[in-house]
CSV table of C-alpha atoms in Angstrom, one decimal:
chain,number,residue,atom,x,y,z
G,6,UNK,CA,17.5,-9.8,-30.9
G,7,UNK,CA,15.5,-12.8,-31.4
G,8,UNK,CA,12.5,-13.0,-34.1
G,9,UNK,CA,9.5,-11.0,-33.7
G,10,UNK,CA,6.4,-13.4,-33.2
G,11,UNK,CA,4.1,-13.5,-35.7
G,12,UNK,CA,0.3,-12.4,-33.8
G,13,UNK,CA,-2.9,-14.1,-35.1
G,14,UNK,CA,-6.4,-14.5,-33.8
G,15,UNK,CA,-9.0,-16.4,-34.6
G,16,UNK,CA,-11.9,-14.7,-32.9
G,17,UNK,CA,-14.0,-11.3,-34.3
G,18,UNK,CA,-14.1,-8.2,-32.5
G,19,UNK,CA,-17.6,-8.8,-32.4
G,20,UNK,CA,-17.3,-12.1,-30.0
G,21,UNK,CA,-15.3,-9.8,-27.6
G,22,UNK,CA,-17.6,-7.3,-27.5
G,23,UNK,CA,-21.2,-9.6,-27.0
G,24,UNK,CA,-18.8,-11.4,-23.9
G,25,UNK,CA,-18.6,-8.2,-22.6
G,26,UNK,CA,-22.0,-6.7,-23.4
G,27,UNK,CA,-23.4,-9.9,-21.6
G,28,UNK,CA,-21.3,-9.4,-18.5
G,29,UNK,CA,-22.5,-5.5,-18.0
G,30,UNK,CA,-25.2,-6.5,-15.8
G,31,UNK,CA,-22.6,-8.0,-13.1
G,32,UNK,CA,-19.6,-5.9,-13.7
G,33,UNK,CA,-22.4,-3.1,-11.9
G,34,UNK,CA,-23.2,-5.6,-9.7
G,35,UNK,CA,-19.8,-6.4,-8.3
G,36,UNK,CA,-18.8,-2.5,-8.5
G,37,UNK,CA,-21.9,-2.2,-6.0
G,38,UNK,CA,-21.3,-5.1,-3.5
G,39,UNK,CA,-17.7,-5.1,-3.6
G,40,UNK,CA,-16.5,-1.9,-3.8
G,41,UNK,CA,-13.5,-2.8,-1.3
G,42,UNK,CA,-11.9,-1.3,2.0
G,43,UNK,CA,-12.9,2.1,2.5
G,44,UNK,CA,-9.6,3.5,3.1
G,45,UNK,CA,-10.4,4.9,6.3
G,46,UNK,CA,-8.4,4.2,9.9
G,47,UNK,CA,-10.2,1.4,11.6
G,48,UNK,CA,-10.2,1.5,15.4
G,49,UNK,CA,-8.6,-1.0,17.3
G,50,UNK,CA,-11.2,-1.1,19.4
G,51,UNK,CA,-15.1,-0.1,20.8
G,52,UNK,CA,-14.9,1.1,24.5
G,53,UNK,CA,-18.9,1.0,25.6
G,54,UNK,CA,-19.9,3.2,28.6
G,55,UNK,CA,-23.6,2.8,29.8
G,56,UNK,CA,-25.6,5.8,29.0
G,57,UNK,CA,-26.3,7.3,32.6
G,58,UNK,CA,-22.3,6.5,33.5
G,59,UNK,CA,-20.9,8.3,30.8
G,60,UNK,CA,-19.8,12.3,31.4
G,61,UNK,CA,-17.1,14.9,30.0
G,62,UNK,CA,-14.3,13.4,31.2
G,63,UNK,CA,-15.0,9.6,30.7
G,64,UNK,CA,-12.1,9.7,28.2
G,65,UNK,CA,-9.6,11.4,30.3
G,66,UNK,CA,-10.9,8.9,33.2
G,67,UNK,CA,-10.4,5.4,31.8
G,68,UNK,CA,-6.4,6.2,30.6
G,69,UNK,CA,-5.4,8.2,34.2
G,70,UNK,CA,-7.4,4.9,35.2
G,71,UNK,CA,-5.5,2.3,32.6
G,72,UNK,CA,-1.9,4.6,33.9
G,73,UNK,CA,-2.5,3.9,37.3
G,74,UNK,CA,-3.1,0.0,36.7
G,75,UNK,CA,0.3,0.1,34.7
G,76,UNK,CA,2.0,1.6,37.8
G,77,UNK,CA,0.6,-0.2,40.2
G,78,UNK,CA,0.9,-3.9,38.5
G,79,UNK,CA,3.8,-3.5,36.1
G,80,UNK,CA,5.3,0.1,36.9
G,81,UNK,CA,8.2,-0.1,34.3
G,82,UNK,CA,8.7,-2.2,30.7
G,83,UNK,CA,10.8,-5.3,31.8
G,84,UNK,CA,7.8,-5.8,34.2
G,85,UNK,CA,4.8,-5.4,32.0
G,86,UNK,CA,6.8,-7.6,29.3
G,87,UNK,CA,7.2,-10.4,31.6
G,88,UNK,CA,4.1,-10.4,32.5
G,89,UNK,CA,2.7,-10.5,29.1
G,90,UNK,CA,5.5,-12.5,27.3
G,91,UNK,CA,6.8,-9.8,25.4
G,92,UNK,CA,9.9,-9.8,23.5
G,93,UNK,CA,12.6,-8.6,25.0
G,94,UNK,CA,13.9,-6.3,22.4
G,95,UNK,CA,10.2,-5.2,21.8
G,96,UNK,CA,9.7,-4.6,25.9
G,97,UNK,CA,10.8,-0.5,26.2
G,98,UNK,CA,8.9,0.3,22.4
G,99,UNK,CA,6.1,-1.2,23.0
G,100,UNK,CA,5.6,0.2,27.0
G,101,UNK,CA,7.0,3.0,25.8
G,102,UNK,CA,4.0,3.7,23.2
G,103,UNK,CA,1.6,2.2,25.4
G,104,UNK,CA,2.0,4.8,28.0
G,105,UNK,CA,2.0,8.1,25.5
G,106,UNK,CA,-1.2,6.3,23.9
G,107,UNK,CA,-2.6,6.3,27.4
G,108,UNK,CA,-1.8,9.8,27.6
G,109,UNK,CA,-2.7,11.4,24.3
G,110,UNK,CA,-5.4,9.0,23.0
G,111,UNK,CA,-6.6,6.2,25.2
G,112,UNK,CA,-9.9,5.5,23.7
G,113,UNK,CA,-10.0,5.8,20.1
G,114,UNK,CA,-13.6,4.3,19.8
G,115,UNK,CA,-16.1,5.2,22.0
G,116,UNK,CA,-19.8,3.4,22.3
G,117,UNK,CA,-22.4,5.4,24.6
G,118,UNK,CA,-24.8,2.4,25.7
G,119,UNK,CA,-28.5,2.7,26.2
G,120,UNK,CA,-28.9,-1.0,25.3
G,121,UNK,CA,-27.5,-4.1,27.8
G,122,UNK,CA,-25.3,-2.1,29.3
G,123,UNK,CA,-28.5,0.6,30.4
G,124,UNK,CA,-31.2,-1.7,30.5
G,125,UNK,CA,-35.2,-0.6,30.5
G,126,UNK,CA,-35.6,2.8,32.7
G,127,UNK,CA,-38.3,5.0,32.3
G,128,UNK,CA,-39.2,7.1,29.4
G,129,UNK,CA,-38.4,10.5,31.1
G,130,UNK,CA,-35.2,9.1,32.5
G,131,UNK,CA,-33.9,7.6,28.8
G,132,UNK,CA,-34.9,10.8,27.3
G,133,UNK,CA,-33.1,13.0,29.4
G,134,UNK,CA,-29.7,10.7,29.1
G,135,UNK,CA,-29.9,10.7,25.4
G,136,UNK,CA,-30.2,14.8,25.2
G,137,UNK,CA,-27.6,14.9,27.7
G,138,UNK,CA,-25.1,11.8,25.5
G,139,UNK,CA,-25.6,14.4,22.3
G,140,UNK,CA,-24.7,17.9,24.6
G,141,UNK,CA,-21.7,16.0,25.7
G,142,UNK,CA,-20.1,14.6,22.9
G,143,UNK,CA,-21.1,17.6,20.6
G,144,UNK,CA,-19.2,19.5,23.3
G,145,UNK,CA,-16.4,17.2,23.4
G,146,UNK,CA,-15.4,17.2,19.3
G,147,UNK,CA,-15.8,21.3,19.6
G,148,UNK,CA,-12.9,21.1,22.7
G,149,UNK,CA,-11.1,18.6,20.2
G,150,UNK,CA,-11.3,15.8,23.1
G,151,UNK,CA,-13.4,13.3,21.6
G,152,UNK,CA,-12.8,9.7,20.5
G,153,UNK,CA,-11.9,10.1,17.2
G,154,UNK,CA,-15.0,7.8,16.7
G,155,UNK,CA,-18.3,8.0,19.0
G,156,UNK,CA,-21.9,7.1,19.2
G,157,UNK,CA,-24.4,4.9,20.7
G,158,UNK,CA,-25.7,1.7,21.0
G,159,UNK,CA,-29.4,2.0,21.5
G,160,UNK,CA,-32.2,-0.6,22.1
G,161,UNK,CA,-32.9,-3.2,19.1
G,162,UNK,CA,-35.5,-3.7,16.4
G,163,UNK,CA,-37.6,-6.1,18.6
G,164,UNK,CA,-41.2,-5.7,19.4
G,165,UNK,CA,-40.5,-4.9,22.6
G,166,UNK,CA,-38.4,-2.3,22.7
G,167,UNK,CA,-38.8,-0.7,19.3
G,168,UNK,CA,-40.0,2.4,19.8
G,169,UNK,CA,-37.6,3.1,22.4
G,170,UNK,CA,-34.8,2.3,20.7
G,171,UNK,CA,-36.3,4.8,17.7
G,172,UNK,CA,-37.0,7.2,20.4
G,173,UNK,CA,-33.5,7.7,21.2
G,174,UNK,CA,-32.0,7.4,18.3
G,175,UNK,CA,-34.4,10.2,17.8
G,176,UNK,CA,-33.2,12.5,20.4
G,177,UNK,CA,-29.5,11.9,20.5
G,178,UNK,CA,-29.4,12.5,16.7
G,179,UNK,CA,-31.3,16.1,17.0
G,180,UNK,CA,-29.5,16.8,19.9
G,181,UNK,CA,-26.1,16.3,17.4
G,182,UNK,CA,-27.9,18.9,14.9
G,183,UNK,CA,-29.2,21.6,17.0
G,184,UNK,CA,-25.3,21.6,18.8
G,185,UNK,CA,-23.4,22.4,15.1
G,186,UNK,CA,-24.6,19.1,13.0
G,187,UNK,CA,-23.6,15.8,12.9
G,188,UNK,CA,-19.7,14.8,14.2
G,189,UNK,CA,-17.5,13.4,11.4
G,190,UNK,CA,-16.7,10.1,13.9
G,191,UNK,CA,-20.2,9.7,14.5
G,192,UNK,CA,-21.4,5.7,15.0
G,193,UNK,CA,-24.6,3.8,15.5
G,194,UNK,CA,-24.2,0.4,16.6
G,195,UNK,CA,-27.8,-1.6,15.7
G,196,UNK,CA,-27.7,-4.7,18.2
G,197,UNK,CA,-29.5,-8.4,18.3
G,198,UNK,CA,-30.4,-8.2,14.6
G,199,UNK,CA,-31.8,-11.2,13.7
G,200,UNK,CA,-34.0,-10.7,10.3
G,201,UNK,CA,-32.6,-8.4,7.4
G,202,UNK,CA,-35.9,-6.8,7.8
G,203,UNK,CA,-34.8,-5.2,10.8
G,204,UNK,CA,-31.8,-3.9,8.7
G,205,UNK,CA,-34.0,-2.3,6.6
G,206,UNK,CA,-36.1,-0.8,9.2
G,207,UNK,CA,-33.4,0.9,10.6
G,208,UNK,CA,-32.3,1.9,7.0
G,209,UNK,CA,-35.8,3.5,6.8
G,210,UNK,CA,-35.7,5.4,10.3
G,211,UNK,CA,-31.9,7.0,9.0
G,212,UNK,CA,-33.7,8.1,5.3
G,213,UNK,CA,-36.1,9.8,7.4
G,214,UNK,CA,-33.9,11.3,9.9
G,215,UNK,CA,-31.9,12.4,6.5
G,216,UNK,CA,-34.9,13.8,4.7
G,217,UNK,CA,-35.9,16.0,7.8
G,218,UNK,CA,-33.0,17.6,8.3
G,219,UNK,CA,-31.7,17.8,4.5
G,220,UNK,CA,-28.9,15.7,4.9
G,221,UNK,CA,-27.1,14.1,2.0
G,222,UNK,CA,-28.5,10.6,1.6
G,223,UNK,CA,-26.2,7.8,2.9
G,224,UNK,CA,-24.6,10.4,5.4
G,225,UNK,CA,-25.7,8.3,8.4
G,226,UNK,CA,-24.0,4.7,8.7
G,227,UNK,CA,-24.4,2.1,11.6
G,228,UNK,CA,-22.5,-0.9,12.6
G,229,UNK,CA,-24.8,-4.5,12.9
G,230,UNK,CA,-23.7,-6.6,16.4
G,231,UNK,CA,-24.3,-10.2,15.5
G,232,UNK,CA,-25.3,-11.7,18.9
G,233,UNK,CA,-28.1,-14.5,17.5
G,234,UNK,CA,-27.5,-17.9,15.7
G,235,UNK,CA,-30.1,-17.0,13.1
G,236,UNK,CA,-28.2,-13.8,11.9
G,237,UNK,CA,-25.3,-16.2,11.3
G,238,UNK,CA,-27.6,-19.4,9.7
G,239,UNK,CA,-30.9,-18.4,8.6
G,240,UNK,CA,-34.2,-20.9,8.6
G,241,UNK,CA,-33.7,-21.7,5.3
G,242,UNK,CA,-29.6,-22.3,5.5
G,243,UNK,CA,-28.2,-19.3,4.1
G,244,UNK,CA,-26.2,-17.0,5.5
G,245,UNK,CA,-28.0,-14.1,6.7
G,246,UNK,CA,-25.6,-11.9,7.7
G,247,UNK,CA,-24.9,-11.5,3.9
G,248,UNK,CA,-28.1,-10.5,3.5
G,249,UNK,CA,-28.5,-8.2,6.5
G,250,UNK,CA,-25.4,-6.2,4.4
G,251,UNK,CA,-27.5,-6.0,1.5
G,252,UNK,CA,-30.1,-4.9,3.4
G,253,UNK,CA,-28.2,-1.7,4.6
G,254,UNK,CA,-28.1,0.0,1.6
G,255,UNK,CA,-24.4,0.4,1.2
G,256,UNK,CA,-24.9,2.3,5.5
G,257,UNK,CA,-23.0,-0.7,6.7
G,258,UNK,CA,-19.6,-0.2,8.5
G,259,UNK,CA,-19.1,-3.1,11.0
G,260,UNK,CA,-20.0,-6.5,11.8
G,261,UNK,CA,-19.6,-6.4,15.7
G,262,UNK,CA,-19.4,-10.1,17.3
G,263,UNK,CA,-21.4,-10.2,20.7
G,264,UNK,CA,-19.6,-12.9,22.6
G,265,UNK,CA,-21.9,-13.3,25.4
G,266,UNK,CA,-25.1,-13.4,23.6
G,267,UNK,CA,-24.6,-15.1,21.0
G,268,UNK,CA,-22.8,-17.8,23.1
G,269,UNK,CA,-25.8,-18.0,25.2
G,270,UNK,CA,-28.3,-18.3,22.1
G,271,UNK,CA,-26.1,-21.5,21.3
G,272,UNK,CA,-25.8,-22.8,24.6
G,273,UNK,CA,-22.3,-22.2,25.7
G,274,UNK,CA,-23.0,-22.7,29.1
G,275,UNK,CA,-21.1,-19.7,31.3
G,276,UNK,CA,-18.2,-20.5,32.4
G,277,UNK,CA,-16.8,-21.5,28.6
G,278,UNK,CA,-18.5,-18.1,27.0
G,279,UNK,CA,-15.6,-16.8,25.3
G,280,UNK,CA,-14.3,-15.2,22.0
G,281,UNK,CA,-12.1,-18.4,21.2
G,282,UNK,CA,-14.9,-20.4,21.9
G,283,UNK,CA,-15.2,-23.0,18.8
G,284,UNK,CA,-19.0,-21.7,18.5
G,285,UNK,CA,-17.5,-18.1,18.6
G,286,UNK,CA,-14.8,-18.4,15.7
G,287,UNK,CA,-18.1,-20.0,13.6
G,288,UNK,CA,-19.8,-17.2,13.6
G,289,UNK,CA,-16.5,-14.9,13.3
G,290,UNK,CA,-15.5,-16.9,9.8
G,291,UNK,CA,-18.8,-16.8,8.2
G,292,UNK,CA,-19.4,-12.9,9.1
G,293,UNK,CA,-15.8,-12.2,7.5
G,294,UNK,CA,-16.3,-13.7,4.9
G,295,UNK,CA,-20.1,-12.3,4.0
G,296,UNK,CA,-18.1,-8.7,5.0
G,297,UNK,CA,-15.0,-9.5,2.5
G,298,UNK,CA,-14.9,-6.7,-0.5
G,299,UNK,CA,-18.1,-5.1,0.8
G,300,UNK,CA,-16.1,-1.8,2.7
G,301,UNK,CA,-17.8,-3.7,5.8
G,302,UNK,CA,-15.2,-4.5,8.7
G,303,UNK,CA,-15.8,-7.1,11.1
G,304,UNK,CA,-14.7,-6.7,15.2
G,305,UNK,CA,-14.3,-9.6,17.5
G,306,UNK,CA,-15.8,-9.2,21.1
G,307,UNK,CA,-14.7,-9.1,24.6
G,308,UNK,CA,-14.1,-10.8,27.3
G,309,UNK,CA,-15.7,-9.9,31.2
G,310,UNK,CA,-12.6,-10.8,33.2
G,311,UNK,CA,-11.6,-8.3,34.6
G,312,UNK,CA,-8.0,-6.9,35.5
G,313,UNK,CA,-9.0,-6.0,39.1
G,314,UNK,CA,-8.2,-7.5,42.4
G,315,UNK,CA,-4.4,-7.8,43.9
G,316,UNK,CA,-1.7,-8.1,41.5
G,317,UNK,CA,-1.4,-12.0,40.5
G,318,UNK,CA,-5.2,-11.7,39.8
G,319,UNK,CA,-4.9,-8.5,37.2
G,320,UNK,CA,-1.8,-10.2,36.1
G,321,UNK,CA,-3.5,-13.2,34.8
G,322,UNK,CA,-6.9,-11.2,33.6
G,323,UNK,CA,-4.2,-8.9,31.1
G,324,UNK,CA,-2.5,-12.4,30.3
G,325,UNK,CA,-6.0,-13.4,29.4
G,326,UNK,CA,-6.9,-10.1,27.6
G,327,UNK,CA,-3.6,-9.7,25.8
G,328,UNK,CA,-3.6,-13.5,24.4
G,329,UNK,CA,-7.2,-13.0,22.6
G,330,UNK,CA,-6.3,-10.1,21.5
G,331,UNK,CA,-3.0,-11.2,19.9
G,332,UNK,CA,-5.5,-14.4,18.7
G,333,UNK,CA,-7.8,-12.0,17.2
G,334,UNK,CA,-5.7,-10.1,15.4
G,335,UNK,CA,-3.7,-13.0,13.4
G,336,UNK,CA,-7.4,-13.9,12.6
G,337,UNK,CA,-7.6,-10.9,10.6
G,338,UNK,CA,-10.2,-8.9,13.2
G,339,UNK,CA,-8.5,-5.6,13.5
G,340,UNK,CA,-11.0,-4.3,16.2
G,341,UNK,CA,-12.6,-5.8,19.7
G,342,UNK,CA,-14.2,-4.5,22.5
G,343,UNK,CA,-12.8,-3.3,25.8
G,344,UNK,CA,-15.1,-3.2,28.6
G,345,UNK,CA,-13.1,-1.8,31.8
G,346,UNK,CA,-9.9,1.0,31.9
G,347,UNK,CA,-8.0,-2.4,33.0
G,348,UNK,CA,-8.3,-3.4,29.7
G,349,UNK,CA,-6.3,-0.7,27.7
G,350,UNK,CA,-3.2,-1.6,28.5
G,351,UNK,CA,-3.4,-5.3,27.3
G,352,UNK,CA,-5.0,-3.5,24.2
G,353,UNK,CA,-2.8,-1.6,23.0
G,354,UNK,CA,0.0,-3.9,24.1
G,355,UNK,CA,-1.2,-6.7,22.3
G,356,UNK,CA,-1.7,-4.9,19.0
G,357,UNK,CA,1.8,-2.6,19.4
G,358,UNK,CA,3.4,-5.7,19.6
G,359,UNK,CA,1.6,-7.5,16.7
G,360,UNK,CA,2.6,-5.0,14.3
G,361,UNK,CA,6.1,-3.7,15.6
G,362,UNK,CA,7.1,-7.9,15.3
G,363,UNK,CA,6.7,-7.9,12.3
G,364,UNK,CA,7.5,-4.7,11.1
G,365,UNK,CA,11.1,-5.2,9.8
G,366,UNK,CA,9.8,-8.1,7.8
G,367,UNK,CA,6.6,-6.6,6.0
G,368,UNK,CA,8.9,-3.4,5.2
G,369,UNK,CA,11.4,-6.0,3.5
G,370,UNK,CA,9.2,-7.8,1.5
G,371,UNK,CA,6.9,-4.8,0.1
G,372,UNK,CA,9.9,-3.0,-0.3
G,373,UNK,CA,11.3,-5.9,-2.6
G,374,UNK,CA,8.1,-6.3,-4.3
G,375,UNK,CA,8.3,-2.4,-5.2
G,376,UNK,CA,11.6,-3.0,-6.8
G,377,UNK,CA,11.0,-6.2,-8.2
G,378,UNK,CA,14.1,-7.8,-6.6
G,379,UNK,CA,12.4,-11.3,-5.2
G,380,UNK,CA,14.2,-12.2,-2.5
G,381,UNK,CA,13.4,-15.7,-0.8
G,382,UNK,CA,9.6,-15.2,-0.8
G,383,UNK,CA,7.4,-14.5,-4.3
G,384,UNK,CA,5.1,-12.1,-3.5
G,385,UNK,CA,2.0,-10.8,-5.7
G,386,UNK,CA,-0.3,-8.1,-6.0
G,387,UNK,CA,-2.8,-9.6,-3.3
G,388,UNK,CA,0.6,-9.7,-0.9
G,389,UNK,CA,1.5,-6.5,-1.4
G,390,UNK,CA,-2.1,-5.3,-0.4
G,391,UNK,CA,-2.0,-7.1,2.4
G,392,UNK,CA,1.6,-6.1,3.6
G,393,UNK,CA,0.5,-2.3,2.5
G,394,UNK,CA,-2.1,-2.4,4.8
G,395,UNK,CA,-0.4,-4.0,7.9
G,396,UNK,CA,1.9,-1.2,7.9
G,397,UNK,CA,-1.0,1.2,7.6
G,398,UNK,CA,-2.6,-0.1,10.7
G,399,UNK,CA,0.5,-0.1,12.5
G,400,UNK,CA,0.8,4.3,11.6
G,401,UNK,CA,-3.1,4.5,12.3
G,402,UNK,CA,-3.0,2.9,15.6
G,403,UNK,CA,0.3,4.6,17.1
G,404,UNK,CA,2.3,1.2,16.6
G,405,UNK,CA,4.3,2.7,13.8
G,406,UNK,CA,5.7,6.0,13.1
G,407,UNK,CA,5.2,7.7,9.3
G,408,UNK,CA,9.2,8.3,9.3
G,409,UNK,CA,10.1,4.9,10.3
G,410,UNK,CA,8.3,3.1,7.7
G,411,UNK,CA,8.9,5.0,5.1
G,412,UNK,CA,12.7,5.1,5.8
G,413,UNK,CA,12.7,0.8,5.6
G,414,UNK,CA,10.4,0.8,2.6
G,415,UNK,CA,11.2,4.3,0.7
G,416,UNK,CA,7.1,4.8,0.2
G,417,UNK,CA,5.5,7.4,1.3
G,418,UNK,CA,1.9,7.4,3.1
G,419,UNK,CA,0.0,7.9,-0.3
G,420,UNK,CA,2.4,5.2,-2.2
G,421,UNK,CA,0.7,2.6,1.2
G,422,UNK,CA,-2.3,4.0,0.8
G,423,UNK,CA,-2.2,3.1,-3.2
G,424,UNK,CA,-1.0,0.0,-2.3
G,425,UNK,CA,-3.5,-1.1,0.5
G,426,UNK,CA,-6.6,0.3,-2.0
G,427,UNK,CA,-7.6,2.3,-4.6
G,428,UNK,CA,-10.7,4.4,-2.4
G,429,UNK,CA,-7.8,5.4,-0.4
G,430,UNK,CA,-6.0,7.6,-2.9
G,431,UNK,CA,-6.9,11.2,-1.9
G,432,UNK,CA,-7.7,10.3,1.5
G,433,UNK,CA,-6.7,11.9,4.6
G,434,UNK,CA,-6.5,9.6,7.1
G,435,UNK,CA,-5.3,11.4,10.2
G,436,UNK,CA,-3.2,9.2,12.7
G,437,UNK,CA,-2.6,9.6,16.6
């Protein structure tokens, strides 16, 4: 045994204790602002339906829909790989899981539109489609066939169509009350914010919805779409999409990128309006970065090509689809939206792939880390976070199995779920 080290210090307790008696005031602060990932399964994507198109069996409609493309335009896996660029070794998994997630699960967020997608209708007409939204989906988690997540997108915080936008919000919220109470998935998607004000408006309308009904305060959250310049750059050149999160009150769950407006309010001219637009990843990078450590996830947007038309034209629309979403995701945004059935098997195609790739790898390396054994890559706390939380994804989405990751690591779903973040200890988060 070698000699023990003599220990001195030069400092009082005192000094230790005034350091950290001055730093009080932002150890609450950062507690508050960044409390981290919420520890709850992020969908891998937003399907949005337009209020009067939606019914009961809009779920069960878009997979039989997304099925019936796969058959028709790639009716077994060496097909739909080629097409794609699949791996061949990853071809049959990958199908394989794309199919039963067609089957069991195909949408697993679901956006009820009253906004673009709806458009100005009359007062009687808007009402009656919001009751009707709030019947049907209240209906649809009591037969257990609802997206795991669903809600609506209503009408802005602009002049113009404020009060309607309240209005609904109104009536498809009581609707969700009188039917049994408010869903567990329930989302409200706030579009074309521009001023944090408009933030806090909204935050005002849920307090009051809240207090009427003697809800717990915070129980009603909404995701922001940024679709203007100025929520990204602000008229006095901050970022105001940091400030619209502070606005929310801790509410916040998503940043949602809105490709096609906010391309427009720049001046992308049409035909080069797209998610990997240089103008587009701009805004992406400053809104993940004013979400990091907040709890608040950001989504990427969609494109409107659509996989329709003879084969070689749906062929190259889900080569489209399937490339931005495998973009996306090595970009960190987890989450996009899918606007037609087409769409869902480039979807989950793209991210199966993405996270059965590298699944071998990630389970190697976290597994190492766990047992301290190195290996050719020195990974650190941060890593193992990150590689925690892949994995996670992978399980949540119906990428990965439970059994299978747990057999190449030797952790179990709570050991990940320490791993990826501490809010997730305790947590149920219930997979596909």
């Amino acid at each position: 045994m070698g000699q023990q080290e003599k220990v001195a210090t030069s400092l009082a307790g005192a000094v230790s204790e005034e350091i950290s008696a001055s730093l009080t005031a932002v150890d609450a602060e950062l507690a508050r602002r960044y409390p981290g990932d919420p520890g709850t399964r992020q969908p891998v994507h937003t399907v949005y339906v337009p209020g009067d198109a939606f019914a009961a069996g809009t779920i069960r409609s878009w997979g039989d829909q997304a099925l019936e493309a796969l058959d028709e335009h790639a009716p077994d896996a060496a097909s739909f790989a080629a097409v794609l660029g699949i791996p061949g070794e990853l071809a049959g998994p990958v199908h394989d899981r794309v199919r039963a997630k067609l089957e069991r699960e195909p949408v697993e967020d679901l956006r009820i539109d009253f906004e673009d997608g709806y458009g100005p209708r009359p007062d009687a007409e808007e009402d009656a489609a919001a009751a009707r939204a709030a019947r049907l989906v209240s209906e649809a988690y009591a037969k257990g066939t609802a997206a795991p997540y669903t809600g609506i997108r209503m009408k802005c915080m602009e002049a113009a169509v404020r009060d309607r936008g309240i209005r609904t919000t109104d009536i498809f919220l009581t609707g969700l009350m009188r039917a049994g109470g408010l869903p567990d998935g329930l989302v409200l998607t706030l579009p074309k914010v521009t001023y944090p004000e408009q933030v806090t408006a909204f935050v005002r309308l849920l307090e009051a919805f809240e207090e009427a009904h003697g809800l717990p305060a915070g129980r009603l959250g909404f995701e922001i779409q940024i679709e203007t310049s100025q929520s990204i750059l602000a008229a006095d050149g901050t970022a105001a999409v940091a400030r619209m999160i502070d606005a929310a009150r801790g509410r916040a769950t998503g940043l949602h990128y809105g490709t096609f407006d906010y391309s427009a309010c720049v001046g992308v001219s049409a035909a080069y309006q797209a998610s990997d637009h240089p103008a587009a990843d701009h805004a992406k990078a400053v809104m993940q970065v004013a979400a990091a450590g907040t709890g608040v996830r950001v989504s990427d947007g969609s494109t409107n090509v659509l996989p329709v038309g003879p084969t070689d034209r749906v062929h190259e629309a889900w080569r489209l689809h399937y490339g931005l979403t495998r973009r996306a995701l090595a970009r960190a945004y987890y989450q996009g939206w899918d606007m037609h059935p087409g769409h869902l098997p480039t979807r989950y195609a793209a991210v199966y792939t993405f996270y059965r790739e590298g699944l071998e790898q990630a389970a190697a390396r976290l597994a190492a880390y766990v047992a301290k054994s190195g290996g050719d890559v020195m990974d650190e706390p941060a890593t193992a976070k990150a590689l925690s939380g892949y994995l996670l994804r992978g399980i949540d989405c119906g990428a990965l199995d439970t059994a299978e990751v747990a057999h190449l690591t030797g952790l179990t779903r709570a050991d990940l779920d320490a791993f990826a973040s501490p809010r997730r200890a305790g947590l149920t988060v219930t997979a596909p």
